[in-house]
């Protein structure tokens, strides 16, 4: 047995204040380094293929590393660690769901999508359907899903930098969110997919290294005895054995049990419909490389999620629960505070250095993910809506890229505004909402398009808009937005949908509406187009 460990108390502002020059220097170094990478990549971006797909020059391993960097977001690092620290076993369910989701992406989506499309999800849907309505729907869905996901990253950024710089005012936190938004706009407008991909690869390496370091230091505290770690976490949580069993967050009553099923559906099915993940499959030269990308991503992401056991339960064992909640109600600062603890505490140089390093890595995580999300939504607007709907395919590549860059600015501004409102919500929960919207609106349409011969334009429109509207409406009238102390609008109370995640309703509805819209229309699907798409998706013949 390891020696008894007493929970560490934190005065985060004081601990960070003494070493603030170091913290600011580390942040500044990372921002400057990534901007240099972005400018370098921007000089190599000559045409639309470079801007959207990085010239399709990345290898399977490189793309797998970039996918990992894109996927291991603020939700993975900050949100999951916080959820485990506060809710134990139930918090770890996020790790399991996020990882299992990759099997759906690997088996059903990665290869056919790479073979069938060019730059966006809309390319696949429009191949055998009426272009303008389907591309409009695909572009709308992509932008909405991306904004939900951006909310989580912006919330994480505001919390993180506020912790480090000792900023407590709402105005200061909003200014931080605005700074992140500005950086993300610069990354995408200057570097395009090449710049974003290299930033994501660098960030993935930094995140894995940072998580490995903290995992090692946590296990050292417990003489590498995981049983002791879990036992101390349960004891320190105040919940005892319940902390290591299902039901602390989900399972208290029928509503929370349903919420758990809804969350599980959203996590497992959502990845295969996330726009910023889907466009990554277009950055490799072949379908085989796309498949290898996913295999590499599963290995890297799986290793990281194993480490969230040490990050989350380590925080529960070594930190005081009230101090975690005091720092951030949703637990988003548990991982940086844990780094400070294992480094020696708030008043030590080692603690300050580790706090600064891990927070800079988390900040890198946020910047890389928001760049990928913004690129996905601006690409979809420019390629699907501007070029193929507004300009009816008559725009030049130069005009298309210019439209993508301007849409980046607009989407960035929207994300900044909404992120300021969402700064006190758990980022893992916010990402789960994005997964629910993606699984409700995008996944049914993609699967029907690839595998159902009778699927029609009306079916696609019903599926996308039905899944999108139902999931967004249910979120707006859920406890996430109003009615609880942890809601986005704490003082308001207009919720009537009891679940925090809408997936259990909106995902089946998306599939049902796609089927219903198809069988009720007089429009006939083109069997020849489906045959062409089937051959292309399975063999890669004629793929771009």
mmCIF file of N, CA and C in Angstrom, residues 377-428:
data_model
loop_
_atom_site.group_PDB
_atom_site.id
_atom_site.type_symbol
_atom_site.label_atom_id
_atom_site.label_comp_id
_atom_site.label_asym_id
_atom_site.label_seq_id
_atom_site.Cartn_x
_atom_site.Cartn_y
_atom_site.Cartn_z
ATOM 1 N N UNK A 377 -16.615 23.801 -41.801
ATOM 2 C CA UNK A 377 -17.834 24.569 -42.057
ATOM 3 C C UNK A 377 -17.641 25.597 -43.173
ATOM 4 N N UNK A 378 -16.459 26.237 -43.219
ATOM 5 C CA UNK A 378 -16.238 27.221 -44.289
ATOM 6 C C UNK A 378 -16.098 26.520 -45.646
ATOM 7 N N UNK A 379 -15.498 25.331 -45.664
ATOM 8 C CA UNK A 379 -15.388 24.556 -46.908
ATOM 9 C C UNK A 379 -16.767 24.182 -47.430
ATOM 10 N N UNK A 380 -17.622 23.739 -46.511
ATOM 11 C CA UNK A 380 -18.959 23.329 -46.927
ATOM 12 C C UNK A 380 -19.757 24.519 -47.454
ATOM 13 N N UNK A 381 -19.622 25.672 -46.787
ATOM 14 C CA UNK A 381 -20.340 26.848 -47.284
ATOM 15 C C UNK A 381 -19.833 27.225 -48.677
ATOM 16 N N UNK A 382 -18.505 27.318 -48.825
ATOM 17 C CA UNK A 382 -17.948 27.785 -50.091
ATOM 18 C C UNK A 382 -18.201 26.792 -51.223
ATOM 19 N N UNK A 383 -17.924 25.501 -50.962
ATOM 20 C CA UNK A 383 -18.000 24.494 -52.024
ATOM 21 C C UNK A 383 -19.437 24.087 -52.326
ATOM 22 N N UNK A 384 -20.223 23.866 -51.272
ATOM 23 C CA UNK A 384 -21.590 23.372 -51.486
ATOM 24 C C UNK A 384 -22.580 24.503 -51.781
ATOM 25 N N UNK A 385 -22.563 25.519 -50.925
ATOM 26 C CA UNK A 385 -23.598 26.556 -51.033
ATOM 27 C C UNK A 385 -23.199 27.656 -52.021
ATOM 28 N N UNK A 386 -22.002 28.230 -51.871
ATOM 29 C CA UNK A 386 -21.611 29.346 -52.734
ATOM 30 C C UNK A 386 -21.392 28.898 -54.179
ATOM 31 N N UNK A 387 -20.545 27.897 -54.385
ATOM 32 C CA UNK A 387 -20.189 27.497 -55.756
ATOM 33 C C UNK A 387 -21.339 26.785 -56.457
ATOM 34 N N UNK A 388 -21.934 25.781 -55.787
ATOM 35 C CA UNK A 388 -22.896 24.923 -56.481
ATOM 36 C C UNK A 388 -24.349 25.365 -56.362
ATOM 37 N N UNK A 389 -24.659 26.209 -55.374
ATOM 38 C CA UNK A 389 -26.053 26.680 -55.236
ATOM 39 C C UNK A 389 -26.174 28.127 -55.705
ATOM 40 N N UNK A 390 -25.384 29.020 -55.093
ATOM 41 C CA UNK A 390 -25.500 30.445 -55.447
ATOM 42 C C UNK A 390 -24.954 30.710 -56.848
ATOM 43 N N UNK A 391 -23.746 30.209 -57.146
ATOM 44 C CA UNK A 391 -23.121 30.468 -58.445
ATOM 45 C C UNK A 391 -23.412 29.374 -59.476
ATOM 46 N N UNK A 392 -24.152 28.340 -59.108
ATOM 47 C CA UNK A 392 -24.543 27.241 -60.021
ATOM 48 C C UNK A 392 -23.337 26.637 -60.755
ATOM 49 N N UNK A 393 -22.234 26.470 -60.025
ATOM 50 C CA UNK A 393 -21.054 25.818 -60.589
ATOM 51 C C UNK A 393 -20.204 26.692 -61.484
ATOM 52 N N UNK A 394 -20.489 27.998 -61.533
ATOM 53 C CA UNK A 394 -19.766 28.893 -62.458
ATOM 54 C C UNK A 394 -18.601 29.649 -61.803
ATOM 55 N N UNK A 395 -18.359 29.440 -60.512
ATOM 56 C CA UNK A 395 -17.296 30.174 -59.823
ATOM 57 C C UNK A 395 -15.929 29.588 -60.152
ATOM 58 N N UNK A 396 -14.936 30.432 -60.197
ATOM 59 C CA UNK A 396 -13.562 29.965 -60.403
ATOM 60 C C UNK A 396 -13.008 29.443 -59.065
ATOM 61 N N UNK A 397 -11.895 28.692 -59.137
ATOM 62 C CA UNK A 397 -11.282 28.186 -57.905
ATOM 63 C C UNK A 397 -10.851 29.331 -56.989
ATOM 64 N N UNK A 398 -10.364 30.415 -57.586
ATOM 65 C CA UNK A 398 -9.928 31.559 -56.800
ATOM 66 C C UNK A 398 -11.100 32.163 -56.030
ATOM 67 N N UNK A 399 -12.245 32.291 -56.716
ATOM 68 C CA UNK A 399 -13.440 32.827 -56.062
ATOM 69 C C UNK A 399 -13.929 31.887 -54.960
ATOM 70 N N UNK A 400 -13.820 30.584 -55.204
ATOM 71 C CA UNK A 400 -14.258 29.586 -54.222
ATOM 72 C C UNK A 400 -13.431 29.679 -52.943
ATOM 73 N N UNK A 401 -12.120 29.761 -53.083
ATOM 74 C CA UNK A 401 -11.249 29.854 -51.915
ATOM 75 C C UNK A 401 -11.479 31.169 -51.171
ATOM 76 N N UNK A 402 -11.707 32.258 -51.939
ATOM 77 C CA UNK A 402 -12.000 33.546 -51.300
ATOM 78 C C UNK A 402 -13.293 33.460 -50.483
ATOM 79 N N UNK A 403 -14.306 32.798 -51.026
ATOM 80 C CA UNK A 403 -15.571 32.639 -50.299
ATOM 81 C C UNK A 403 -15.363 31.821 -49.020
ATOM 82 N N UNK A 404 -14.506 30.799 -49.114
ATOM 83 C CA UNK A 404 -14.216 29.981 -47.923
ATOM 84 C C UNK A 404 -13.554 30.820 -46.838
ATOM 85 N N UNK A 405 -12.647 31.697 -47.250
ATOM 86 C CA UNK A 405 -11.945 32.526 -46.268
ATOM 87 C C UNK A 405 -12.890 33.544 -45.604
ATOM 88 N N UNK A 406 -13.777 34.142 -46.394
ATOM 89 C CA UNK A 406 -14.724 35.091 -45.812
ATOM 90 C C UNK A 406 -15.716 34.383 -44.882
ATOM 91 N N UNK A 407 -16.148 33.189 -45.276
ATOM 92 C CA UNK A 407 -17.087 32.457 -44.410
ATOM 93 C C UNK A 407 -16.411 32.042 -43.107
ATOM 94 N N UNK A 408 -15.091 31.818 -43.148
ATOM 95 C CA UNK A 408 -14.330 31.532 -41.920
ATOM 96 C C UNK A 408 -14.466 32.678 -40.926
ATOM 97 N N UNK A 409 -14.385 33.899 -41.422
ATOM 98 C CA UNK A 409 -14.497 35.082 -40.555
ATOM 99 C C UNK A 409 -15.879 35.138 -39.907
ATOM 100 N N UNK A 410 -16.928 34.894 -40.701
ATOM 101 C CA UNK A 410 -18.298 34.976 -40.178
ATOM 102 C C UNK A 410 -18.547 33.870 -39.156
ATOM 103 N N UNK A 411 -18.157 32.635 -39.494
ATOM 104 C CA UNK A 411 -18.369 31.502 -38.580
ATOM 105 C C UNK A 411 -17.570 31.713 -37.292
ATOM 106 N N UNK A 412 -16.355 32.253 -37.430
ATOM 107 C CA UNK A 412 -15.549 32.549 -36.249
ATOM 108 C C UNK A 412 -16.237 33.544 -35.331
ATOM 109 N N UNK A 413 -16.850 34.563 -35.914
ATOM 110 C CA UNK A 413 -17.548 35.580 -35.112
ATOM 111 C C UNK A 413 -18.735 34.977 -34.364
ATOM 112 N N UNK A 414 -19.491 34.105 -35.049
ATOM 113 C CA UNK A 414 -20.636 33.430 -34.405
ATOM 114 C C UNK A 414 -20.152 32.553 -33.255
ATOM 115 N N UNK A 415 -19.076 31.807 -33.502
ATOM 116 C CA UNK A 415 -18.536 30.909 -32.480
ATOM 117 C C UNK A 415 -18.067 31.690 -31.249
ATOM 118 N N UNK A 416 -17.462 32.858 -31.471
ATOM 119 C CA UNK A 416 -17.007 33.690 -30.352
ATOM 120 C C UNK A 416 -18.202 34.131 -29.502
ATOM 121 N N UNK A 417 -19.259 34.590 -30.166
ATOM 122 C CA UNK A 417 -20.441 35.049 -29.437
ATOM 123 C C UNK A 417 -21.098 33.952 -28.621
ATOM 124 N N UNK A 418 -21.287 32.770 -29.217
ATOM 125 C CA UNK A 418 -21.927 31.667 -28.503
ATOM 126 C C UNK A 418 -20.991 31.071 -27.450
ATOM 127 N N UNK A 419 -19.686 31.027 -27.760
ATOM 128 C CA UNK A 419 -18.722 30.484 -26.803
ATOM 129 C C UNK A 419 -18.674 31.290 -25.513
ATOM 130 N N UNK A 420 -18.873 32.589 -25.629
ATOM 131 C CA UNK A 420 -18.894 33.445 -24.435
ATOM 132 C C UNK A 420 -20.052 33.063 -23.507
ATOM 133 N N UNK A 421 -21.179 32.644 -24.080
ATOM 134 C CA UNK A 421 -22.345 32.249 -23.280
ATOM 135 C C UNK A 421 -22.157 30.874 -22.640
ATOM 136 N N UNK A 422 -21.362 30.003 -23.276
ATOM 137 C CA UNK A 422 -21.253 28.602 -22.846
ATOM 138 C C UNK A 422 -20.038 28.341 -21.961
ATOM 139 N N UNK A 423 -19.416 29.384 -21.430
ATOM 140 C CA UNK A 423 -18.110 29.202 -20.786
ATOM 141 C C UNK A 423 -18.172 28.404 -19.482
ATOM 142 N N UNK A 424 -19.344 28.245 -18.857
ATOM 143 C CA UNK A 424 -19.422 27.507 -17.592
ATOM 144 C C UNK A 424 -19.995 26.098 -17.749
ATOM 145 N N UNK A 425 -20.182 25.630 -18.978
ATOM 146 C CA UNK A 425 -20.727 24.288 -19.200
ATOM 147 C C UNK A 425 -19.600 23.280 -19.366
ATOM 148 N N UNK A 426 -19.864 22.004 -18.992
ATOM 149 C CA UNK A 426 -18.839 20.965 -19.173
ATOM 150 C C UNK A 426 -18.618 20.723 -20.650
ATOM 151 N N UNK A 427 -17.356 20.784 -21.079
ATOM 152 C CA UNK A 427 -17.074 20.721 -22.504
ATOM 153 C C UNK A 427 -17.350 19.339 -23.081
ATOM 154 N N UNK A 428 -17.209 18.279 -22.257
ATOM 155 C CA UNK A 428 -17.531 16.937 -22.757
ATOM 156 C C UNK A 428 -19.032 16.833 -23.062
#
